[in-house]
Amino acid sequence: MQNSLFYSLGKLIYHCRWLIIVLWLILFIACIPMAPKFLEPFKAIGFNDPQSESEKANDILNKKLGYSYDRFLVMYSSHALTTEDPRFLKEVRHS
């Protein structure tokens, strides 16, 4: 077992543990000035690919229906009924 690769690696890491901790702390401190920039793509509603189908649908909802992300929107459809049909209106009210 003492000849295995993982044993040798563990032994090396154990002997260099304080050096590894110091290097990680230096790396962490070096990244602090860049931290505010890491979250920029995720502000407001999160990261979105402008070419994705969901983003295109959101654009249409925003421009044509005045939809905003803080609203709840329910859309109804029917292949057999029109929006003036009393059965359709009854189902919408029931939901």
PDB file of N, CA and C in Angstrom:
ATOM      1  N   MET A   1       0.818  -1.185   0.000  1.00  0.00           N
ATOM      2  CA  MET A   1       0.000   0.000   0.000  1.00  0.00           C
ATOM      3  C   MET A   1       0.873   1.265   0.000  1.00  0.00           C
ATOM      4  N   GLN A   2       2.024   1.222   0.588  1.00  0.00           N
ATOM      5  CA  GLN A   2       2.872   2.399   0.667  1.00  0.00           C
ATOM      6  C   GLN A   2       3.495   2.764  -0.679  1.00  0.00           C
ATOM      7  N   ASN A   3       3.388   1.900  -1.631  1.00  0.00           N
ATOM      8  CA  ASN A   3       3.935   2.179  -2.959  1.00  0.00           C
ATOM      9  C   ASN A   3       2.881   2.751  -3.905  1.00  0.00           C
ATOM     10  N   SER A   4       1.636   2.864  -3.435  1.00  0.00           N
ATOM     11  CA  SER A   4       0.587   3.334  -4.337  1.00  0.00           C
ATOM     12  C   SER A   4       0.758   4.833  -4.601  1.00  0.00           C
ATOM     13  N   LEU A   5       0.237   5.241  -5.728  1.00  0.00           N
ATOM     14  CA  LEU A   5       0.323   6.633  -6.159  1.00  0.00           C
ATOM     15  C   LEU A   5      -0.413   7.557  -5.185  1.00  0.00           C
ATOM     16  N   PHE A   6      -1.599   7.144  -4.731  1.00  0.00           N
ATOM     17  CA  PHE A   6      -2.390   7.983  -3.838  1.00  0.00           C
ATOM     18  C   PHE A   6      -1.737   8.113  -2.463  1.00  0.00           C
ATOM     19  N   TYR A   7      -1.093   7.086  -2.009  1.00  0.00           N
ATOM     20  CA  TYR A   7      -0.376   7.150  -0.731  1.00  0.00           C
ATOM     21  C   TYR A   7       0.765   8.165  -0.824  1.00  0.00           C
ATOM     22  N   SER A   8       1.512   8.092  -1.913  1.00  0.00           N
ATOM     23  CA  SER A   8       2.628   9.032  -2.100  1.00  0.00           C
ATOM     24  C   SER A   8       2.127  10.469  -2.246  1.00  0.00           C
ATOM     25  N   LEU A   9       1.037  10.643  -2.967  1.00  0.00           N
ATOM     26  CA  LEU A   9       0.455  11.973  -3.135  1.00  0.00           C
ATOM     27  C   LEU A   9      -0.047  12.513  -1.796  1.00  0.00           C
ATOM     28  N   GLY A  10      -0.709  11.691  -1.025  1.00  0.00           N
ATOM     29  CA  GLY A  10      -1.196  12.099   0.288  1.00  0.00           C
ATOM     30  C   GLY A  10      -0.061  12.467   1.222  1.00  0.00           C
ATOM     31  N   LYS A  11       1.006  11.715   1.156  1.00  0.00           N
ATOM     32  CA  LYS A  11       2.175  11.993   1.992  1.00  0.00           C
ATOM     33  C   LYS A  11       2.793  13.344   1.617  1.00  0.00           C
ATOM     34  N   LEU A  12       2.891  13.615   0.322  1.00  0.00           N
ATOM     35  CA  LEU A  12       3.431  14.886  -0.148  1.00  0.00           C
ATOM     36  C   LEU A  12       2.536  16.047   0.269  1.00  0.00           C
ATOM     37  N   ILE A  13       1.238  15.881   0.102  1.00  0.00           N
ATOM     38  CA  ILE A  13       0.289  16.938   0.474  1.00  0.00           C
ATOM     39  C   ILE A  13       0.342  17.195   1.978  1.00  0.00           C
ATOM     40  N   TYR A  14       0.439  16.142   2.768  1.00  0.00           N
ATOM     41  CA  TYR A  14       0.513  16.309   4.214  1.00  0.00           C
ATOM     42  C   TYR A  14       1.754  17.103   4.616  1.00  0.00           C
ATOM     43  N   HIS A  15       2.869  16.801   4.013  1.00  0.00           N
ATOM     44  CA  HIS A  15       4.099  17.510   4.348  1.00  0.00           C
ATOM     45  C   HIS A  15       4.071  18.967   3.899  1.00  0.00           C
ATOM     46  N   CYS A  16       3.332  19.250   2.832  1.00  0.00           N
ATOM     47  CA  CYS A  16       3.265  20.622   2.300  1.00  0.00           C
ATOM     48  C   CYS A  16       1.958  21.319   2.674  1.00  0.00           C
ATOM     49  N   ARG A  17       1.243  20.831   3.680  1.00  0.00           N
ATOM     50  CA  ARG A  17      -0.089  21.334   3.980  1.00  0.00           C
ATOM     51  C   ARG A  17      -0.118  22.833   4.279  1.00  0.00           C
ATOM     52  N   TRP A  18       0.842  23.347   5.028  1.00  0.00           N
ATOM     53  CA  TRP A  18       0.842  24.770   5.354  1.00  0.00           C
ATOM     54  C   TRP A  18       1.159  25.624   4.127  1.00  0.00           C
ATOM     55  N   LEU A  19       2.020  25.139   3.278  1.00  0.00           N
ATOM     56  CA  LEU A  19       2.308  25.856   2.037  1.00  0.00           C
ATOM     57  C   LEU A  19       1.058  25.913   1.156  1.00  0.00           C
ATOM     58  N   ILE A  20       0.340  24.810   1.096  1.00  0.00           N
ATOM     59  CA  ILE A  20      -0.886  24.757   0.283  1.00  0.00           C
ATOM     60  C   ILE A  20      -1.932  25.712   0.847  1.00  0.00           C
ATOM     61  N   ILE A  21      -2.081  25.756   2.169  1.00  0.00           N
ATOM     62  CA  ILE A  21      -3.044  26.671   2.789  1.00  0.00           C
ATOM     63  C   ILE A  21      -2.672  28.117   2.501  1.00  0.00           C
ATOM     64  N   VAL A  22      -1.405  28.451   2.617  1.00  0.00           N
ATOM     65  CA  VAL A  22      -0.950  29.816   2.345  1.00  0.00           C
ATOM     66  C   VAL A  22      -1.179  30.177   0.872  1.00  0.00           C
ATOM     67  N   LEU A  23      -0.901  29.262  -0.043  1.00  0.00           N
ATOM     68  CA  LEU A  23      -1.125  29.534  -1.473  1.00  0.00           C
ATOM     69  C   LEU A  23      -2.610  29.757  -1.766  1.00  0.00           C
ATOM     70  N   TRP A  24      -3.483  28.961  -1.144  1.00  0.00           N
ATOM     71  CA  TRP A  24      -4.925  29.142  -1.333  1.00  0.00           C
ATOM     72  C   TRP A  24      -5.377  30.487  -0.775  1.00  0.00           C
ATOM     73  N   LEU A  25      -4.840  30.890   0.364  1.00  0.00           N
ATOM     74  CA  LEU A  25      -5.192  32.200   0.923  1.00  0.00           C
ATOM     75  C   LEU A  25      -4.725  33.343   0.026  1.00  0.00           C
ATOM     76  N   ILE A  26      -3.537  33.226  -0.524  1.00  0.00           N
ATOM     77  CA  ILE A  26      -3.034  34.252  -1.448  1.00  0.00           C
ATOM     78  C   ILE A  26      -3.924  34.327  -2.688  1.00  0.00           C
ATOM     79  N   LEU A  27      -4.297  33.180  -3.213  1.00  0.00           N
ATOM     80  CA  LEU A  27      -5.187  33.144  -4.377  1.00  0.00           C
ATOM     81  C   LEU A  27      -6.544  33.760  -4.048  1.00  0.00           C
ATOM     82  N   PHE A  28      -7.078  33.444  -2.886  1.00  0.00           N
ATOM     83  CA  PHE A  28      -8.359  33.994  -2.467  1.00  0.00           C
ATOM     84  C   PHE A  28      -8.282  35.516  -2.333  1.00  0.00           C
ATOM     85  N   ILE A  29      -7.246  36.014  -1.703  1.00  0.00           N
ATOM     86  CA  ILE A  29      -7.077  37.456  -1.528  1.00  0.00           C
ATOM     87  C   ILE A  29      -6.882  38.150  -2.876  1.00  0.00           C
ATOM     88  N   ALA A  30      -6.180  37.505  -3.790  1.00  0.00           N
ATOM     89  CA  ALA A  30      -5.969  38.086  -5.118  1.00  0.00           C
ATOM     90  C   ALA A  30      -7.275  38.181  -5.907  1.00  0.00           C
ATOM     91  N   CYS A  31      -8.235  37.316  -5.624  1.00  0.00           N
ATOM     92  CA  CYS A  31      -9.515  37.319  -6.341  1.00  0.00           C
ATOM     93  C   CYS A  31     -10.529  38.302  -5.765  1.00  0.00           C
ATOM     94  N   ILE A  32     -10.314  38.803  -4.576  1.00  0.00           N
ATOM     95  CA  ILE A  32     -11.282  39.699  -3.941  1.00  0.00           C
ATOM     96  C   ILE A  32     -11.582  40.944  -4.789  1.00  0.00           C
ATOM     97  N   PRO A  33     -10.599  41.609  -5.387  1.00  0.00           N
ATOM     98  CA  PRO A  33     -10.941  42.791  -6.204  1.00  0.00           C
ATOM     99  C   PRO A  33     -11.816  42.467  -7.411  1.00  0.00           C
ATOM    100  N   MET A  34     -11.784  41.250  -7.889  1.00  0.00           N
ATOM    101  CA  MET A  34     -12.580  40.864  -9.052  1.00  0.00           C
ATOM    102  C   MET A  34     -13.951  40.324  -8.677  1.00  0.00           C
ATOM    103  N   ALA A  35     -14.233  40.127  -7.401  1.00  0.00           N
ATOM    104  CA  ALA A  35     -15.481  39.511  -6.952  1.00  0.00           C
ATOM    105  C   ALA A  35     -16.732  40.238  -7.420  1.00  0.00           C
ATOM    106  N   PRO A  36     -16.805  41.572  -7.373  1.00  0.00           N
ATOM    107  CA  PRO A  36     -18.034  42.236  -7.845  1.00  0.00           C
ATOM    108  C   PRO A  36     -18.335  41.971  -9.320  1.00  0.00           C
ATOM    109  N   LYS A  37     -17.306  41.770 -10.110  1.00  0.00           N
ATOM    110  CA  LYS A  37     -17.515  41.522 -11.542  1.00  0.00           C
ATOM    111  C   LYS A  37     -18.019  40.110 -11.817  1.00  0.00           C
ATOM    112  N   PHE A  38     -17.806  39.184 -10.898  1.00  0.00           N
ATOM    113  CA  PHE A  38     -18.254  37.809 -11.100  1.00  0.00           C
ATOM    114  C   PHE A  38     -19.774  37.709 -11.132  1.00  0.00           C
ATOM    115  N   LEU A  39     -20.463  38.573 -10.406  1.00  0.00           N
ATOM    116  CA  LEU A  39     -21.908  38.479 -10.283  1.00  0.00           C
ATOM    117  C   LEU A  39     -22.674  39.316 -11.297  1.00  0.00           C
ATOM    118  N   GLU A  40     -22.005  40.131 -12.082  1.00  0.00           N
ATOM    119  CA  GLU A  40     -22.695  40.993 -13.039  1.00  0.00           C
ATOM    120  C   GLU A  40     -23.622  40.241 -13.999  1.00  0.00           C
ATOM    121  N   PRO A  41     -23.224  39.097 -14.571  1.00  0.00           N
ATOM    122  CA  PRO A  41     -24.156  38.412 -15.479  1.00  0.00           C
ATOM    123  C   PRO A  41     -25.385  37.862 -14.784  1.00  0.00           C
ATOM    124  N   PHE A  42     -25.377  37.744 -13.462  1.00  0.00           N
ATOM    125  CA  PHE A  42     -26.472  37.123 -12.739  1.00  0.00           C
ATOM    126  C   PHE A  42     -27.389  38.132 -12.059  1.00  0.00           C
ATOM    127  N   LYS A  43     -27.179  39.419 -12.279  1.00  0.00           N
ATOM    128  CA  LYS A  43     -28.008  40.443 -11.652  1.00  0.00           C
ATOM    129  C   LYS A  43     -29.410  40.427 -12.247  1.00  0.00           C
ATOM    130  N   ALA A  44     -30.340  40.991 -11.533  1.00  0.00           N
ATOM    131  CA  ALA A  44     -31.745  41.129 -11.910  1.00  0.00           C
ATOM    132  C   ALA A  44     -32.404  39.762 -12.034  1.00  0.00           C
ATOM    133  N   ILE A  45     -32.441  39.205 -13.220  1.00  0.00           N
ATOM    134  CA  ILE A  45     -33.182  37.956 -13.417  1.00  0.00           C
ATOM    135  C   ILE A  45     -32.276  36.763 -13.646  1.00  0.00           C
ATOM    136  N   GLY A  46     -31.005  36.951 -13.615  1.00  0.00           N
ATOM    137  CA  GLY A  46     -30.104  35.828 -13.836  1.00  0.00           C
ATOM    138  C   GLY A  46     -29.454  35.871 -15.204  1.00  0.00           C
ATOM    139  N   PHE A  47     -28.631  34.914 -15.473  1.00  0.00           N
ATOM    140  CA  PHE A  47     -27.912  34.848 -16.744  1.00  0.00           C
ATOM    141  C   PHE A  47     -28.833  34.297 -17.822  1.00  0.00           C
ATOM    142  N   ASN A  48     -28.949  34.991 -18.921  1.00  0.00           N
ATOM    143  CA  ASN A  48     -29.788  34.555 -20.042  1.00  0.00           C
ATOM    144  C   ASN A  48     -29.004  34.651 -21.331  1.00  0.00           C
ATOM    145  N   ASP A  49     -29.168  33.643 -22.149  1.00  0.00           N
ATOM    146  CA  ASP A  49     -28.584  33.662 -23.486  1.00  0.00           C
ATOM    147  C   ASP A  49     -29.548  34.406 -24.402  1.00  0.00           C
ATOM    148  N   PRO A  50     -29.150  35.530 -24.992  1.00  0.00           N
ATOM    149  CA  PRO A  50     -30.072  36.302 -25.823  1.00  0.00           C
ATOM    150  C   PRO A  50     -30.607  35.539 -27.032  1.00  0.00           C
ATOM    151  N   GLN A  51     -29.937  34.479 -27.439  1.00  0.00           N
ATOM    152  CA  GLN A  51     -30.376  33.711 -28.600  1.00  0.00           C
ATOM    153  C   GLN A  51     -31.284  32.540 -28.229  1.00  0.00           C
ATOM    154  N   SER A  52     -31.505  32.305 -26.940  1.00  0.00           N
ATOM    155  CA  SER A  52     -32.326  31.155 -26.535  1.00  0.00           C
ATOM    156  C   SER A  52     -33.804  31.424 -26.809  1.00  0.00           C
ATOM    157  N   GLU A  53     -34.556  30.345 -26.968  1.00  0.00           N
ATOM    158  CA  GLU A  53     -35.987  30.462 -27.250  1.00  0.00           C
ATOM    159  C   GLU A  53     -36.720  31.134 -26.088  1.00  0.00           C
ATOM    160  N   SER A  54     -36.323  30.816 -24.867  1.00  0.00           N
ATOM    161  CA  SER A  54     -37.000  31.413 -23.716  1.00  0.00           C
ATOM    162  C   SER A  54     -36.758  32.919 -23.650  1.00  0.00           C
ATOM    163  N   GLU A  55     -35.572  33.364 -24.004  1.00  0.00           N
ATOM    164  CA  GLU A  55     -35.284  34.798 -23.992  1.00  0.00           C
ATOM    165  C   GLU A  55     -36.062  35.507 -25.097  1.00  0.00           C
ATOM    166  N   LYS A  56     -36.190  34.864 -26.255  1.00  0.00           N
ATOM    167  CA  LYS A  56     -36.986  35.450 -27.339  1.00  0.00           C
ATOM    168  C   LYS A  56     -38.458  35.558 -26.926  1.00  0.00           C
ATOM    169  N   ALA A  57     -38.968  34.529 -26.237  1.00  0.00           N
ATOM    170  CA  ALA A  57     -40.348  34.567 -25.747  1.00  0.00           C
ATOM    171  C   ALA A  57     -40.521  35.670 -24.711  1.00  0.00           C
ATOM    172  N   ASN A  58     -39.550  35.841 -23.837  1.00  0.00           N
ATOM    173  CA  ASN A  58     -39.617  36.924 -22.849  1.00  0.00           C
ATOM    174  C   ASN A  58     -39.633  38.289 -23.519  1.00  0.00           C
ATOM    175  N   ASP A  59     -38.851  38.453 -24.569  1.00  0.00           N
ATOM    176  CA  ASP A  59     -38.844  39.724 -25.297  1.00  0.00           C
ATOM    177  C   ASP A  59     -40.214  40.026 -25.897  1.00  0.00           C
ATOM    178  N   ILE A  60     -40.844  39.009 -26.483  1.00  0.00           N
ATOM    179  CA  ILE A  60     -42.180  39.196 -27.061  1.00  0.00           C
ATOM    180  C   ILE A  60     -43.185  39.539 -25.969  1.00  0.00           C
ATOM    181  N   LEU A  61     -43.121  38.828 -24.836  1.00  0.00           N
ATOM    182  CA  LEU A  61     -44.033  39.112 -23.732  1.00  0.00           C
ATOM    183  C   LEU A  61     -43.833  40.530 -23.206  1.00  0.00           C
ATOM    184  N   ASN A  62     -42.601  40.965 -23.127  1.00  0.00           N
ATOM    185  CA  ASN A  62     -42.319  42.320 -22.628  1.00  0.00           C
ATOM    186  C   ASN A  62     -42.822  43.396 -23.588  1.00  0.00           C
ATOM    187  N   LYS A  63     -42.582  43.210 -24.869  1.00  0.00           N
ATOM    188  CA  LYS A  63     -42.911  44.245 -25.842  1.00  0.00           C
ATOM    189  C   LYS A  63     -44.397  44.291 -26.189  1.00  0.00           C
ATOM    190  N   LYS A  64     -45.022  43.135 -26.367  1.00  0.00           N
ATOM    191  CA  LYS A  64     -46.410  43.116 -26.837  1.00  0.00           C
ATOM    192  C   LYS A  64     -47.440  43.072 -25.715  1.00  0.00           C
ATOM    193  N   LEU A  65     -47.100  42.438 -24.581  1.00  0.00           N
ATOM    194  CA  LEU A  65     -48.089  42.288 -23.519  1.00  0.00           C
ATOM    195  C   LEU A  65     -47.776  43.105 -22.272  1.00  0.00           C
ATOM    196  N   GLY A  66     -46.638  43.768 -22.251  1.00  0.00           N
ATOM    197  CA  GLY A  66     -46.274  44.545 -21.077  1.00  0.00           C
ATOM    198  C   GLY A  66     -45.941  43.680 -19.871  1.00  0.00           C
ATOM    199  N   TYR A  67     -45.564  42.466 -20.122  1.00  0.00           N
ATOM    200  CA  TYR A  67     -45.223  41.526 -19.052  1.00  0.00           C
ATOM    201  C   TYR A  67     -43.934  41.961 -18.373  1.00  0.00           C
ATOM    202  N   SER A  68     -43.907  41.810 -17.065  1.00  0.00           N
ATOM    203  CA  SER A  68     -42.686  42.097 -16.324  1.00  0.00           C
ATOM    204  C   SER A  68     -42.365  40.882 -15.462  1.00  0.00           C
ATOM    205  N   TYR A  69     -41.106  40.756 -15.025  1.00  0.00           N
ATOM    206  CA  TYR A  69     -40.669  39.567 -14.309  1.00  0.00           C
ATOM    207  C   TYR A  69     -41.263  39.450 -12.908  1.00  0.00           C
ATOM    208  N   ASP A  70     -41.809  40.524 -12.389  1.00  0.00           N
ATOM    209  CA  ASP A  70     -42.386  40.444 -11.055  1.00  0.00           C
ATOM    210  C   ASP A  70     -43.885  40.145 -11.084  1.00  0.00           C
ATOM    211  N   ARG A  71     -44.412  39.847 -12.234  1.00  0.00           N
ATOM    212  CA  ARG A  71     -45.828  39.501 -12.376  1.00  0.00           C
ATOM    213  C   ARG A  71     -45.985  38.007 -12.609  1.00  0.00           C
ATOM    214  N   PHE A  72     -47.196  37.557 -12.336  1.00  0.00           N
ATOM    215  CA  PHE A  72     -47.551  36.163 -12.583  1.00  0.00           C
ATOM    216  C   PHE A  72     -48.474  36.152 -13.791  1.00  0.00           C
ATOM    217  N   LEU A  73     -48.146  35.384 -14.805  1.00  0.00           N
ATOM    218  CA  LEU A  73     -48.892  35.385 -16.047  1.00  0.00           C
ATOM    219  C   LEU A  73     -49.392  33.977 -16.341  1.00  0.00           C
ATOM    220  N   VAL A  74     -50.698  33.876 -16.624  1.00  0.00           N
ATOM    221  CA  VAL A  74     -51.291  32.594 -17.001  1.00  0.00           C
ATOM    222  C   VAL A  74     -51.836  32.756 -18.411  1.00  0.00           C
ATOM    223  N   MET A  75     -51.485  31.836 -19.286  1.00  0.00           N
ATOM    224  CA  MET A  75     -51.961  31.894 -20.666  1.00  0.00           C
ATOM    225  C   MET A  75     -52.831  30.672 -20.929  1.00  0.00           C
ATOM    226  N   TYR A  76     -53.968  30.894 -21.556  1.00  0.00           N
ATOM    227  CA  TYR A  76     -54.899  29.826 -21.864  1.00  0.00           C
ATOM    228  C   TYR A  76     -54.968  29.627 -23.374  1.00  0.00           C
ATOM    229  N   SER A  77     -55.228  28.386 -23.767  1.00  0.00           N
ATOM    230  CA  SER A  77     -55.427  28.115 -25.189  1.00  0.00           C
ATOM    231  C   SER A  77     -56.399  26.953 -25.339  1.00  0.00           C
ATOM    232  N   SER A  78     -57.046  26.935 -26.478  1.00  0.00           N
ATOM    233  CA  SER A  78     -57.963  25.844 -26.780  1.00  0.00           C
ATOM    234  C   SER A  78     -58.028  25.678 -28.290  1.00  0.00           C
ATOM    235  N   HIS A  79     -57.993  24.439 -28.735  1.00  0.00           N
ATOM    236  CA  HIS A  79     -58.112  24.171 -30.170  1.00  0.00           C
ATOM    237  C   HIS A  79     -59.573  24.181 -30.599  1.00  0.00           C
ATOM    238  N   ALA A  80     -60.490  23.898 -29.668  1.00  0.00           N
ATOM    239  CA  ALA A  80     -61.899  23.765 -30.017  1.00  0.00           C
ATOM    240  C   ALA A  80     -62.733  24.988 -29.657  1.00  0.00           C
ATOM    241  N   LEU A  81     -62.343  25.755 -28.641  1.00  0.00           N
ATOM    242  CA  LEU A  81     -63.171  26.852 -28.166  1.00  0.00           C
ATOM    243  C   LEU A  81     -62.524  28.205 -28.471  1.00  0.00           C
ATOM    244  N   THR A  82     -63.388  29.206 -28.667  1.00  0.00           N
ATOM    245  CA  THR A  82     -62.887  30.567 -28.836  1.00  0.00           C
ATOM    246  C   THR A  82     -62.942  31.277 -27.487  1.00  0.00           C
ATOM    247  N   THR A  83     -62.348  32.452 -27.419  1.00  0.00           N
ATOM    248  CA  THR A  83     -62.315  33.169 -26.143  1.00  0.00           C
ATOM    249  C   THR A  83     -63.682  33.721 -25.749  1.00  0.00           C
ATOM    250  N   GLU A  84     -64.614  33.835 -26.698  1.00  0.00           N
ATOM    251  CA  GLU A  84     -65.956  34.319 -26.377  1.00  0.00           C
ATOM    252  C   GLU A  84     -66.890  33.189 -25.951  1.00  0.00           C
ATOM    253  N   ASP A  85     -66.497  31.970 -26.158  1.00  0.00           N
ATOM    254  CA  ASP A  85     -67.342  30.822 -25.815  1.00  0.00           C
ATOM    255  C   ASP A  85     -67.559  30.761 -24.302  1.00  0.00           C
ATOM    256  N   PRO A  86     -68.794  30.636 -23.857  1.00  0.00           N
ATOM    257  CA  PRO A  86     -69.072  30.585 -22.415  1.00  0.00           C
ATOM    258  C   PRO A  86     -68.367  29.423 -21.701  1.00  0.00           C
ATOM    259  N   ARG A  87     -68.203  28.308 -22.387  1.00  0.00           N
ATOM    260  CA  ARG A  87     -67.500  27.175 -21.756  1.00  0.00           C
ATOM    261  C   ARG A  87     -66.033  27.531 -21.489  1.00  0.00           C
ATOM    262  N   PHE A  88     -65.412  28.226 -22.431  1.00  0.00           N
ATOM    263  CA  PHE A  88     -64.020  28.657 -22.252  1.00  0.00           C
ATOM    264  C   PHE A  88     -63.911  29.638 -21.081  1.00  0.00           C
ATOM    265  N   LEU A  89     -64.808  30.621 -21.044  1.00  0.00           N
ATOM    266  CA  LEU A  89     -64.800  31.607 -19.964  1.00  0.00           C
ATOM    267  C   LEU A  89     -65.069  30.953 -18.612  1.00  0.00           C
ATOM    268  N   LYS A  90     -65.933  29.958 -18.610  1.00  0.00           N
ATOM    269  CA  LYS A  90     -66.234  29.255 -17.355  1.00  0.00           C
ATOM    270  C   LYS A  90     -64.989  28.516 -16.856  1.00  0.00           C
ATOM    271  N   GLU A  91     -64.259  27.877 -17.752  1.00  0.00           N
ATOM    272  CA  GLU A  91     -63.044  27.161 -17.371  1.00  0.00           C
ATOM    273  C   GLU A  91     -61.947  28.120 -16.866  1.00  0.00           C
ATOM    274  N   VAL A  92     -61.852  29.275 -17.511  1.00  0.00           N
ATOM    275  CA  VAL A  92     -60.861  30.264 -17.075  1.00  0.00           C
ATOM    276  C   VAL A  92     -61.216  30.760 -15.677  1.00  0.00           C
ATOM    277  N   ARG A  93     -62.486  31.111 -15.448  1.00  0.00           N
ATOM    278  CA  ARG A  93     -62.909  31.560 -14.113  1.00  0.00           C
ATOM    279  C   ARG A  93     -62.708  30.449 -13.077  1.00  0.00           C
ATOM    280  N   HIS A  94     -62.989  29.226 -13.474  1.00  0.00           N
ATOM    281  CA  HIS A  94     -62.852  28.101 -12.550  1.00  0.00           C
ATOM    282  C   HIS A  94     -61.392  27.871 -12.140  1.00  0.00           C
ATOM    283  N   SER A  95     -60.477  28.110 -13.050  1.00  0.00           N
ATOM    284  CA  SER A  95     -59.057  27.886 -12.729  1.00  0.00           C
ATOM    285  C   SER A  95     -58.543  28.961 -11.804  1.00  0.00           C
TER     286      SER A  95
END
